[in-house]
Amino acid sequence: MNMNIMNVDYSTKIPNNVNLSEDRQVLKALEGWHPGYIDWWNDMGPEGFQQSLVYLRTAYSVDPRGWAKFDYVKMPDYRWGILLAPQEENRKIPFGEHYGEPAWQEVPGEYRAMLRRLVVIQGDTEPASVEQQRHLGKTAPSLYDLRNLFQVNVEEGRHLWAMVYLLQKYFGRDGREEADELLRRRSGDEDSPRMLGAFNEKTPDWLSFFMFTYFTDRDGKMQLHSLAQSGFDPLSRTCRFMLTEEAHHMFVGETGITRVVQRTCDAMREAGITDPSDIAKVRALGVIDLPTIQKKLNLHYSLSLDLFGSEVSTNAANAFNAGIKGRYHETQIEDDHQLKNATYPVLKLINGEARRVDEPALTALNMRLRDDYTQDCVKGMLRWNKVISTADYDYKLTLPNVAFNRAIGEFKDVHATPDGILIDDATWTKRKGEWIPSRDDGEFIASLMTPVTEPGQFASWIAAPKVGIDNKPGDFEYVKIET
Ligand code: BYC
């Protein structure tokens, strides 16, 4: 069959570029899983708007030069498909004990359990985020934002399909069981929660949504990059294509926060406010004050740091040695790719102080990835701070110290201020409302979350975007709301 891997076959019920029509067993397994997925989407996907026409992009190719087309689609009719980046000829395992050996096209028996665990963890986060965001449609600040929310949601749904394909095709019966479990767990559920901490938190308002897509989706980016290096080629190819879609999710976060900051600065200037920390005055303008934005940032950044696991981890070392999970930009790093004698400076708590201590680089891989993540986070911060300084305000958004508000790793048992000063339990309890959103802050933000559904109009607390999606004009009707 001469199907072009670049183009996606839409003739089967499940669009794909993996030749499913000739892989009957897997096609059948996926078709068997499909109704449960649709049930999950109806129960746990976006609340309302399921009959609305949404201007969505759908992947029709995996060619980086042009892979998506935009059109009005009802979300339940979105064509969730299986898309892998094209196979690289003669690809070699780029790190670990099998460095330089041909990449695996089948699961290596000895690493089966490890691989399955990583695929399941990755898969679990995708539906979790859709569940966390399901109420947001009702309070969208514009049709443009509503459309972006739904774009993110349908693509997270597709990322679930991506992991389920790997489970169904490569992991036999237990893969099928895991695929069913992915539809059974629920974000925040007491008995059957999602696997990782940040995915059981609430996303109560749109500022949280932007922070989540900026900080938590960026953990997704780092993890997908690491898995894209995998010696297990189908996982690598799957993650490489997922990263193409992921870029838009972080764009939504970065520009979303930029627009909130912009609107706040504009409103403060118009009102002649000189002190951005005069919260009551700023809030009276119907915009979100910068100190509250900083609190949300503190919360989402610290929750996202937890997603990297412990600083020192034998799991991470084993996955690297095995050739299953590499480093960020592994192939561009110049070293032995085996980390036999290398060390890496790890932040540790020593005599009440956070200090860098050299550890074997192999066990420090989570720390290294987290450092790469932090560097990546800084870029957006610079843009937001540019907006503030251009408006002539003396205020800077900053990333909190790694010791702040942590539940995983070296700092999980201590309390610290955003500046990294260790404090006791009582001080934390008394003062945490200064650093992470308090109930009052939440209520204030909630009071601003009234929906705006007129094309081209935006809620009071957020600026219009600079450009439209797919170059559409400012008053484009991104969602044709059907009630
Ligand atoms: N919450 O050796 P350790 C995304 C557990 S986001 C709860 O310290 P390891 C997306 C850990 O499971 C990316 N438990 O850590 C974003 C282990 O338990 P078991 C998702 C946690 O294994 C937005 C124990 O603690 N992908 O795509 O080196 C929207 C000791 O583990 C947590 C991945 O995460 C936590 N935060 O690293 C949509 C990639 N942290 O198994 C999507 C795959 C640790 O001993 N995952 N534990 O009972 C991994 O590579 C690693 O499993 C982790 C943890 C980075 C998560």
Coordinates of C-alpha atoms and ligand atoms in Angstrom, one line a residue:
M1 CA 0.0 0.0 0.0
N2 CA 1.5 3.3 -1.0
M3 CA -0.2 5.5 1.6
N4 CA 1.8 8.7 2.2
I5 CA 2.8 8.8 5.8
M6 CA 2.5 12.6 5.7
N7 CA -1.2 12.5 4.9
V8 CA -3.9 11.2 7.1
D9 CA -6.3 8.5 6.0
Y10 CA -9.8 9.7 6.8
S11 CA -11.6 6.7 5.2
T12 CA -11.6 4.7 8.5
K13 CA -13.7 5.8 11.4
I14 CA -10.5 6.8 13.2
P15 CA -8.4 9.1 11.0
N16 CA -4.8 7.9 11.1
N17 CA -1.4 7.8 9.3
V18 CA -0.5 4.4 10.7
N19 CA -2.3 2.3 8.2
L20 CA -5.0 1.2 10.6
S21 CA -7.2 -0.2 7.8
E22 CA -4.6 -3.0 7.4
D23 CA -4.1 -3.5 11.1
R24 CA -7.5 -5.0 11.8
Q25 CA -6.9 -6.1 15.3
V26 CA -5.8 -2.7 16.6
L27 CA -8.5 -1.0 14.5
K28 CA -11.1 -3.2 16.2
A29 CA -9.6 -2.6 19.6
L30 CA -9.7 1.2 19.0
E31 CA -13.2 1.0 17.6
G32 CA -14.2 -0.9 20.7
W33 CA -12.8 1.9 22.9
H34 CA -14.4 4.7 20.9
P35 CA -17.9 4.6 22.4
G36 CA -16.5 4.8 25.9
Y37 CA -14.4 7.8 24.9
I38 CA -17.4 9.6 23.4
D39 CA -19.4 8.8 26.6
W40 CA -16.5 10.3 28.6
W41 CA -16.4 13.3 26.4
N42 CA -20.1 13.9 26.8
D43 CA -19.9 13.4 30.6
M44 CA -16.6 15.1 31.4
G45 CA -15.8 17.3 28.4
P46 CA -16.8 20.9 28.0
E47 CA -20.1 21.7 29.7
G48 CA -22.6 23.0 27.2
F49 CA -21.6 24.1 23.6
Q50 CA -21.5 20.5 22.3
Q51 CA -24.0 21.5 19.6
S52 CA -22.2 24.8 18.8
L53 CA -20.1 25.2 15.7
V54 CA -16.5 25.9 16.7
Y55 CA -13.9 27.2 14.3
L56 CA -11.3 24.4 15.0
R57 CA -8.1 23.3 13.4
T58 CA -7.9 19.6 12.5
A59 CA -4.7 17.9 11.5
Y60 CA -4.8 16.5 8.0
S61 CA -1.1 15.9 7.6
V62 CA 2.0 15.6 9.7
D63 CA 4.1 17.7 7.3
P64 CA 5.5 20.6 9.4
R65 CA 5.1 22.9 6.5
G66 CA 1.3 22.6 6.6
W67 CA -0.6 20.1 8.7
A68 CA -3.8 21.7 9.9
K69 CA -7.0 23.0 8.3
F70 CA -9.5 25.3 10.0
D71 CA -13.3 24.9 9.8
Y72 CA -16.5 25.0 11.8
V73 CA -17.0 21.7 13.6
K74 CA -19.3 20.5 16.4
M75 CA -16.9 19.2 19.1
P76 CA -18.4 15.7 19.3
D77 CA -17.8 15.4 15.5
Y78 CA -14.1 16.4 15.8
R79 CA -12.1 13.7 14.0
W80 CA -9.8 12.5 16.8
G81 CA -7.1 10.6 15.0
I82 CA -3.8 8.7 15.4
L83 CA -0.9 10.7 14.0
L84 CA 2.7 9.9 14.2
A85 CA 5.6 11.9 12.9
P86 CA 7.2 10.2 9.9
Q87 CA 9.6 7.4 10.6
E88 CA 13.2 8.5 10.4
E89 CA 15.2 6.1 8.4
N90 CA 17.9 4.2 10.4
R91 CA 17.1 6.1 13.6
K92 CA 19.5 5.1 16.4
I93 CA 18.8 5.1 20.1
P94 CA 20.3 8.5 21.1
F95 CA 21.3 7.8 24.8
G96 CA 21.7 5.2 27.6
E97 CA 23.1 1.7 27.6
H98 CA 21.8 1.0 24.1
Y99 CA 23.3 4.2 22.7
G100 CA 23.8 3.8 18.9
E101 CA 21.8 0.7 18.5
P102 CA 18.8 0.8 16.1
A103 CA 15.7 2.3 17.6
W104 CA 13.1 -0.3 18.6
Q105 CA 10.0 -0.8 16.5
E106 CA 8.5 -3.2 19.1
V107 CA 8.5 -3.0 22.9
P108 CA 11.7 -4.5 24.3
G109 CA 10.5 -7.1 26.8
E110 CA 12.8 -6.1 29.6
Y111 CA 11.5 -2.5 29.6
R112 CA 7.8 -3.3 29.0
A113 CA 6.6 -2.3 32.5
M114 CA 8.6 0.9 32.6
L115 CA 7.4 2.0 29.2
R116 CA 3.8 1.2 30.0
R117 CA 4.0 3.2 33.2
L118 CA 5.3 6.3 31.3
V119 CA 2.7 6.0 28.6
V120 CA -0.1 5.6 31.2
I121 CA 1.1 8.6 33.2
Q122 CA 1.4 10.7 30.0
G123 CA -2.1 9.5 28.9
D124 CA -3.7 10.2 32.3
T125 CA -2.8 13.9 32.2
E126 CA -4.6 14.5 28.9
P127 CA -8.2 13.8 29.9
A128 CA -7.5 15.2 33.3
S129 CA -6.9 18.6 31.9
V130 CA -10.2 18.5 29.9
E131 CA -12.0 17.6 33.1
Q132 CA -10.4 20.4 35.0
Q133 CA -11.4 22.9 32.3
R134 CA -14.9 21.7 31.7
H135 CA -16.7 24.5 33.4
L136 CA -14.8 27.4 31.8
G137 CA -16.9 27.7 28.6
K138 CA -19.7 29.3 30.6
T139 CA -17.5 32.3 31.6
A140 CA -15.4 32.8 28.5
P141 CA -14.2 36.5 28.1
S142 CA -14.8 36.3 24.4
L143 CA -15.6 34.0 21.5
Y144 CA -11.9 34.1 20.6
D145 CA -11.0 32.7 24.0
L146 CA -13.9 30.2 24.0
R147 CA -12.6 28.8 20.7
N148 CA -9.1 28.5 22.1
L149 CA -10.3 26.7 25.1
F150 CA -12.1 24.2 23.0
Q151 CA -9.2 23.8 20.6
V152 CA -7.0 22.9 23.6
N153 CA -9.6 20.5 24.9
V154 CA -10.1 18.6 21.6
E155 CA -6.4 18.3 21.2
E156 CA -5.9 17.0 24.7
G157 CA -8.5 14.5 23.7
R158 CA -6.4 13.6 20.7
H159 CA -3.4 13.2 22.9
L160 CA -5.3 10.7 24.9
W161 CA -6.0 8.8 21.7
A162 CA -2.3 8.9 20.9
M163 CA -1.4 7.2 24.1
V164 CA -4.3 4.7 23.9
Y165 CA -3.1 3.7 20.4
L166 CA 0.3 2.8 21.8
L167 CA -1.3 0.9 24.7
Q168 CA -3.6 -1.0 22.3
K169 CA -1.1 -1.8 19.7
Y170 CA 2.0 -2.6 21.7
F171 CA 0.8 -3.8 25.2
G172 CA -1.8 -6.5 24.5
R173 CA -4.4 -7.2 27.2
D174 CA -2.9 -5.1 29.9
G175 CA -2.6 -2.2 27.5
R176 CA -6.4 -2.5 26.8
E177 CA -7.1 -2.6 30.5
E178 CA -5.0 0.6 31.0
A179 CA -6.8 2.2 28.2
D180 CA -10.1 1.6 29.9
E181 CA -8.7 2.9 33.2
L182 CA -7.8 6.2 31.5
L183 CA -11.5 6.7 31.0
R184 CA -12.4 5.7 34.5
R185 CA -10.2 7.9 36.7
R186 CA -11.5 11.5 37.3
S187 CA -9.7 14.7 38.1
G188 CA -10.1 15.5 41.8
D189 CA -12.1 12.3 42.5
E190 CA -11.6 11.1 46.1
D191 CA -11.7 7.4 45.2
S192 CA -10.2 7.4 41.8
P193 CA -8.2 10.5 41.2
R194 CA -5.8 11.3 38.2
M195 CA -2.3 10.2 38.8
L196 CA -0.3 13.4 39.2
G197 CA -1.0 16.2 41.8
A198 CA -1.5 19.2 39.6
F199 CA -4.1 17.3 37.6
N200 CA -6.4 17.0 40.6
E201 CA -6.5 20.7 41.3
K202 CA -9.3 22.9 40.2
T203 CA -9.1 25.4 37.3
P204 CA -11.7 27.7 38.7
D205 CA -11.4 30.7 36.5
W206 CA -9.8 32.0 33.2
L207 CA -6.7 33.4 34.9
S208 CA -6.0 29.9 36.2
F209 CA -6.6 28.5 32.7
F210 CA -4.0 30.8 31.3
M211 CA -1.6 30.0 34.1
F212 CA -2.2 26.3 33.6
T213 CA -1.6 26.4 29.8
Y214 CA 1.5 28.5 30.4
F215 CA 3.1 26.5 33.3
T216 CA 1.5 23.1 33.3
D217 CA 1.3 22.6 29.5
R218 CA 5.0 23.6 29.5
D219 CA 5.7 20.6 31.8
G220 CA 3.9 18.7 29.1
K221 CA 6.3 20.2 26.5
M222 CA 9.4 19.2 28.5
Q223 CA 8.1 15.6 29.2
L224 CA 7.1 15.2 25.6
H225 CA 10.5 16.3 24.4
S226 CA 12.1 13.8 26.7
L227 CA 9.9 11.0 25.5
A228 CA 10.4 12.1 21.9
Q229 CA 14.0 11.1 22.4
S230 CA 12.9 7.6 23.3
G231 CA 14.5 4.5 21.8
F232 CA 11.0 3.1 21.4
D233 CA 10.4 4.6 18.1
P234 CA 6.5 4.6 18.0
L235 CA 6.6 6.6 21.3
S236 CA 9.1 9.0 19.9
R237 CA 7.2 9.6 16.7
T238 CA 3.9 10.0 18.6
C239 CA 5.4 12.6 21.0
R240 CA 7.0 14.5 18.2
F241 CA 3.7 15.2 16.5
M242 CA 2.0 16.0 19.8
L243 CA 4.6 18.8 20.3
T244 CA 3.4 20.4 17.1
E245 CA -0.1 20.8 18.7
E246 CA 1.2 21.6 22.1
A247 CA 2.9 24.9 21.0
H248 CA -0.5 26.5 20.5
H249 CA -1.6 25.6 24.0
M250 CA 1.3 27.4 25.5
F251 CA 0.7 30.3 23.1
V252 CA -2.8 30.5 24.6
G253 CA -1.3 30.7 28.1
E254 CA 1.4 33.2 27.3
T255 CA -0.7 35.6 25.3
G256 CA -3.6 35.2 27.7
I257 CA -1.5 36.4 30.6
T258 CA 0.0 39.1 28.5
R259 CA -3.5 40.4 27.6
V260 CA -4.6 40.3 31.3
V261 CA -1.5 42.3 32.3
Q262 CA -1.9 44.7 29.4
R263 CA -5.5 45.4 30.3
T264 CA -4.7 46.0 34.0
C265 CA -1.9 48.4 33.0
D266 CA -4.1 50.2 30.5
A267 CA -6.9 50.6 33.1
M268 CA -4.5 51.8 35.8
R269 CA -3.0 54.4 33.5
E270 CA -6.4 55.7 32.3
A271 CA -7.5 56.0 35.9
G272 CA -4.2 57.7 36.9
I273 CA -3.3 55.1 39.4
T274 CA 0.4 55.2 40.3
D275 CA 0.7 52.4 42.8
P276 CA 0.0 49.0 41.3
S277 CA -0.2 47.5 44.7
D278 CA -3.2 49.6 45.7
I279 CA -5.4 46.6 45.3
A280 CA -8.7 48.1 46.2
K281 CA -8.4 50.9 43.7
V282 CA -7.2 48.7 40.9
R283 CA -10.0 46.1 41.5
A284 CA -12.6 48.9 41.5
L285 CA -11.7 49.3 37.8
G286 CA -12.9 45.8 37.0
V287 CA -9.4 44.5 36.2
I288 CA -7.2 42.0 38.1
D289 CA -4.4 43.7 40.1
L290 CA -0.8 42.7 39.5
P291 CA -0.3 41.3 43.1
T292 CA -3.1 38.8 42.5
I293 CA -1.7 37.8 39.2
Q294 CA 1.6 37.1 41.0
K295 CA -0.2 34.9 43.5
K296 CA -1.8 32.8 40.8
L297 CA 1.6 32.6 39.1
N298 CA 3.1 31.4 42.4
L299 CA 0.5 28.7 42.7
H300 CA 0.7 27.3 39.2
Y301 CA 4.4 27.4 39.0
S302 CA 4.9 25.6 42.2
L303 CA 2.3 22.9 41.4
S304 CA 4.0 22.4 38.0
L305 CA 7.4 22.0 39.6
D306 CA 6.0 19.0 41.5
L307 CA 5.3 17.3 38.1
F308 CA 9.0 16.7 37.6
G309 CA 9.2 14.2 40.5
S310 CA 12.0 14.1 43.0
E311 CA 15.2 15.9 42.3
V312 CA 17.1 12.7 42.8
S313 CA 15.3 9.7 41.2
T314 CA 16.3 6.2 40.4
N315 CA 13.2 5.9 38.2
A316 CA 14.6 8.7 36.1
A317 CA 18.1 7.0 36.0
N318 CA 16.6 3.7 35.0
A319 CA 14.5 5.2 32.3
F320 CA 17.5 7.0 30.8
N321 CA 19.8 3.9 31.1
A322 CA 17.2 1.8 29.4
G323 CA 17.0 4.3 26.4
I324 CA 13.3 5.0 27.2
K325 CA 13.3 8.6 28.4
G326 CA 16.0 11.1 27.4
R327 CA 17.0 14.6 28.2
Y328 CA 15.6 17.8 26.7
H329 CA 17.3 18.2 23.3
E330 CA 19.3 15.1 23.9
T331 CA 20.7 14.9 20.4
Q332 CA 22.0 18.4 20.6
I333 CA 23.9 17.9 23.8
E334 CA 27.6 17.2 23.4
D335 CA 28.6 14.4 25.8
D336 CA 28.7 10.6 26.0
H337 CA 24.9 10.4 26.2
Q338 CA 25.4 7.8 28.9
L339 CA 26.4 10.0 31.8
K340 CA 28.8 7.4 33.1
N341 CA 30.9 9.7 35.2
A342 CA 29.1 13.0 34.9
T343 CA 27.6 14.9 37.9
Y344 CA 24.9 17.6 38.0
P345 CA 24.3 20.2 40.7
V346 CA 21.1 19.4 42.6
L347 CA 19.3 21.8 44.9
K348 CA 19.2 20.3 48.4
L349 CA 18.1 21.4 51.8
I350 CA 21.1 21.5 54.0
N351 CA 21.0 23.0 57.5
G352 CA 17.9 24.9 56.6
E353 CA 19.3 26.3 53.4
A354 CA 18.8 25.4 49.7
R355 CA 22.2 24.6 48.3
R356 CA 23.5 23.1 45.1
V357 CA 25.3 19.8 45.6
D358 CA 26.9 17.6 42.9
E359 CA 25.1 14.3 42.4
P360 CA 25.6 11.6 39.8
A361 CA 24.0 13.2 36.7
L362 CA 22.0 10.0 36.0
T363 CA 20.0 10.2 39.2
A364 CA 19.7 14.0 38.8
L365 CA 17.8 13.9 35.5
N366 CA 14.5 15.2 36.9
M367 CA 16.4 18.2 38.4
R368 CA 18.0 18.9 35.1
L369 CA 14.7 18.8 33.2
R370 CA 13.2 21.0 35.8
D371 CA 16.0 23.5 35.3
D372 CA 15.5 23.5 31.6
Y373 CA 11.8 24.0 32.3
T374 CA 12.5 27.0 34.6
Q375 CA 14.6 28.6 31.9
D376 CA 11.8 28.2 29.4
C377 CA 9.3 29.7 31.9
V378 CA 11.4 32.8 32.2
K379 CA 10.8 33.9 28.6
G380 CA 7.2 34.6 29.0
M381 CA 7.9 36.5 32.3
L382 CA 10.2 38.8 30.4
R383 CA 7.3 39.7 28.0
W384 CA 4.8 40.3 30.8
N385 CA 7.3 42.5 32.6
K386 CA 8.0 44.4 29.4
V387 CA 4.3 45.3 29.3
I388 CA 4.4 46.5 32.8
S389 CA 7.6 48.6 32.4
T390 CA 6.4 50.0 29.1
A391 CA 3.3 51.3 30.9
D392 CA 5.8 52.9 33.3
Y393 CA 5.0 50.9 36.4
D394 CA 7.6 49.8 38.8
Y395 CA 6.5 46.2 39.4
K396 CA 8.0 42.9 38.4
L397 CA 6.4 39.5 38.2
T398 CA 8.8 36.8 39.4
L399 CA 9.0 33.1 39.7
P400 CA 8.9 32.0 43.3
N401 CA 11.7 30.1 44.9
V402 CA 11.8 26.3 44.3
A403 CA 11.3 25.7 48.0
F404 CA 7.9 27.5 47.9
N405 CA 4.7 25.5 48.3
R406 CA 6.1 22.1 47.3
A407 CA 4.5 18.7 47.8
I408 CA 7.1 16.6 46.0
G409 CA 10.8 16.3 46.4
E410 CA 13.5 17.9 48.6
F411 CA 11.3 20.7 49.9
K412 CA 8.1 18.9 50.5
D413 CA 8.4 18.9 54.3
V414 CA 9.3 22.6 54.8
H415 CA 7.5 25.9 54.3
A416 CA 9.2 28.8 52.6
T417 CA 8.3 32.3 51.4
P418 CA 8.4 33.0 47.6
D419 CA 11.9 34.4 48.3
G420 CA 13.0 31.0 49.7
I421 CA 13.2 31.9 53.3
L422 CA 12.2 29.0 55.5
I423 CA 9.3 29.6 57.9
D424 CA 7.5 27.5 60.5
D425 CA 4.0 26.0 60.1
A426 CA 2.3 28.8 62.1
T427 CA 3.8 31.6 60.0
W428 CA 2.9 29.7 56.8
T429 CA -0.7 29.3 57.9
K430 CA -0.9 32.9 58.9
R431 CA 0.7 34.4 55.8
K432 CA 0.1 32.0 52.9
G433 CA -2.8 34.2 51.8
E434 CA -0.2 36.8 50.9
W435 CA 1.4 34.4 48.4
I436 CA -1.2 32.1 47.0
P437 CA -4.7 33.2 46.1
S438 CA -7.0 33.5 49.2
R439 CA -10.7 32.9 49.2
D440 CA -11.2 36.6 48.8
D441 CA -9.0 36.7 45.7
G442 CA -10.9 33.8 44.3
E443 CA -14.2 35.5 44.9
F444 CA -13.0 38.7 43.4
I445 CA -11.7 37.0 40.2
A446 CA -14.9 34.9 40.0
S447 CA -16.9 38.2 40.2
L448 CA -15.3 39.3 36.9
M449 CA -16.0 36.0 35.1
T450 CA -19.1 37.0 33.2
P451 CA -19.3 35.6 29.7
V452 CA -19.0 37.8 26.6
T453 CA -20.4 36.3 23.5
E454 CA -20.7 39.2 21.1
P455 CA -18.2 38.7 18.2
G456 CA -15.2 41.1 18.7
Q457 CA -16.1 42.0 22.3
F458 CA -13.9 41.2 25.3
A459 CA -14.5 41.2 29.1
S460 CA -13.4 44.2 31.1
W461 CA -10.3 42.4 32.5
I462 CA -8.6 41.3 29.4
A463 CA -7.3 43.0 26.3
A464 CA -8.1 41.9 22.7
P465 CA -5.5 39.7 21.0
K466 CA -3.1 41.3 18.5
V467 CA -4.0 38.9 15.8
G468 CA -6.9 36.5 15.1
I469 CA -6.7 32.7 14.8
D470 CA -6.1 31.7 11.2
N471 CA -5.7 35.5 10.4
K472 CA -9.4 36.1 11.0
P473 CA -10.6 39.7 11.6
G474 CA -11.3 41.0 15.1
D475 CA -15.1 40.5 14.9
F476 CA -14.9 36.9 13.5
E477 CA -17.5 34.6 15.0
Y478 CA -15.2 31.9 16.3
V479 CA -18.0 30.0 18.0
K480 CA -21.6 29.9 16.7
I481 CA -23.3 29.3 19.9
E482 CA -26.3 27.0 19.8
T483 CA -28.2 26.7 23.0
Ligands
BYC1 N1 2.2 13.6 41.8 O1 11.3 8.9 41.4 P1 10.2 9.9 41.5 C1 1.2 17.0 30.1 C2 5.4 9.7 42.3 S1 2.1 17.0 31.6 C3 2.0 12.4 42.2 O2 10.3 11.0 42.5 P2 9.9 9.9 38.7 C4 0.0 17.9 30.0 C5 6.0 8.8 41.2 O3 4.9 8.4 40.3 C6 3.3 15.8 31.4 N2 2.9 11.4 42.3 O4 9.7 10.5 40.2 C7 0.0 19.2 30.6 C8 6.5 7.6 42.0 O5 5.5 6.8 42.4 P3 5.5 5.2 42.2 C9 2.9 14.4 31.8 C10 4.2 11.7 41.9 O6 9.2 8.7 38.5 C11 -1.1 19.9 30.5 C12 7.1 8.3 43.2 O7 6.4 9.5 43.3 N3 3.9 13.4 31.4 O8 1.5 16.3 29.3 O9 11.4 10.0 38.4 C13 -2.3 19.4 29.9 C14 8.6 8.5 43.2 O10 8.9 9.1 41.9 C15 4.5 13.0 41.4 C16 4.8 12.9 32.2 O11 4.8 13.2 33.4 C17 3.4 14.0 41.3 N4 3.6 15.2 40.9 O12 9.2 11.1 38.0 C18 -2.3 18.2 29.4 C19 5.8 12.0 31.6 N5 5.8 13.0 41.1 O13 5.4 4.9 40.7 C20 -1.2 17.4 29.4 C21 5.9 10.7 32.3 C22 6.3 11.8 41.4 O14 6.9 4.8 42.8 N6 6.2 10.7 33.7 N7 5.3 11.0 41.9 O15 4.3 4.7 43.0 C23 7.5 10.7 34.2 O16 8.4 10.7 33.5 C24 7.7 10.5 35.7 O17 6.8 9.5 36.2 C25 7.4 11.7 36.6 C26 7.9 11.4 38.0 C27 8.1 12.9 36.0 C28 6.0 12.1 36.7

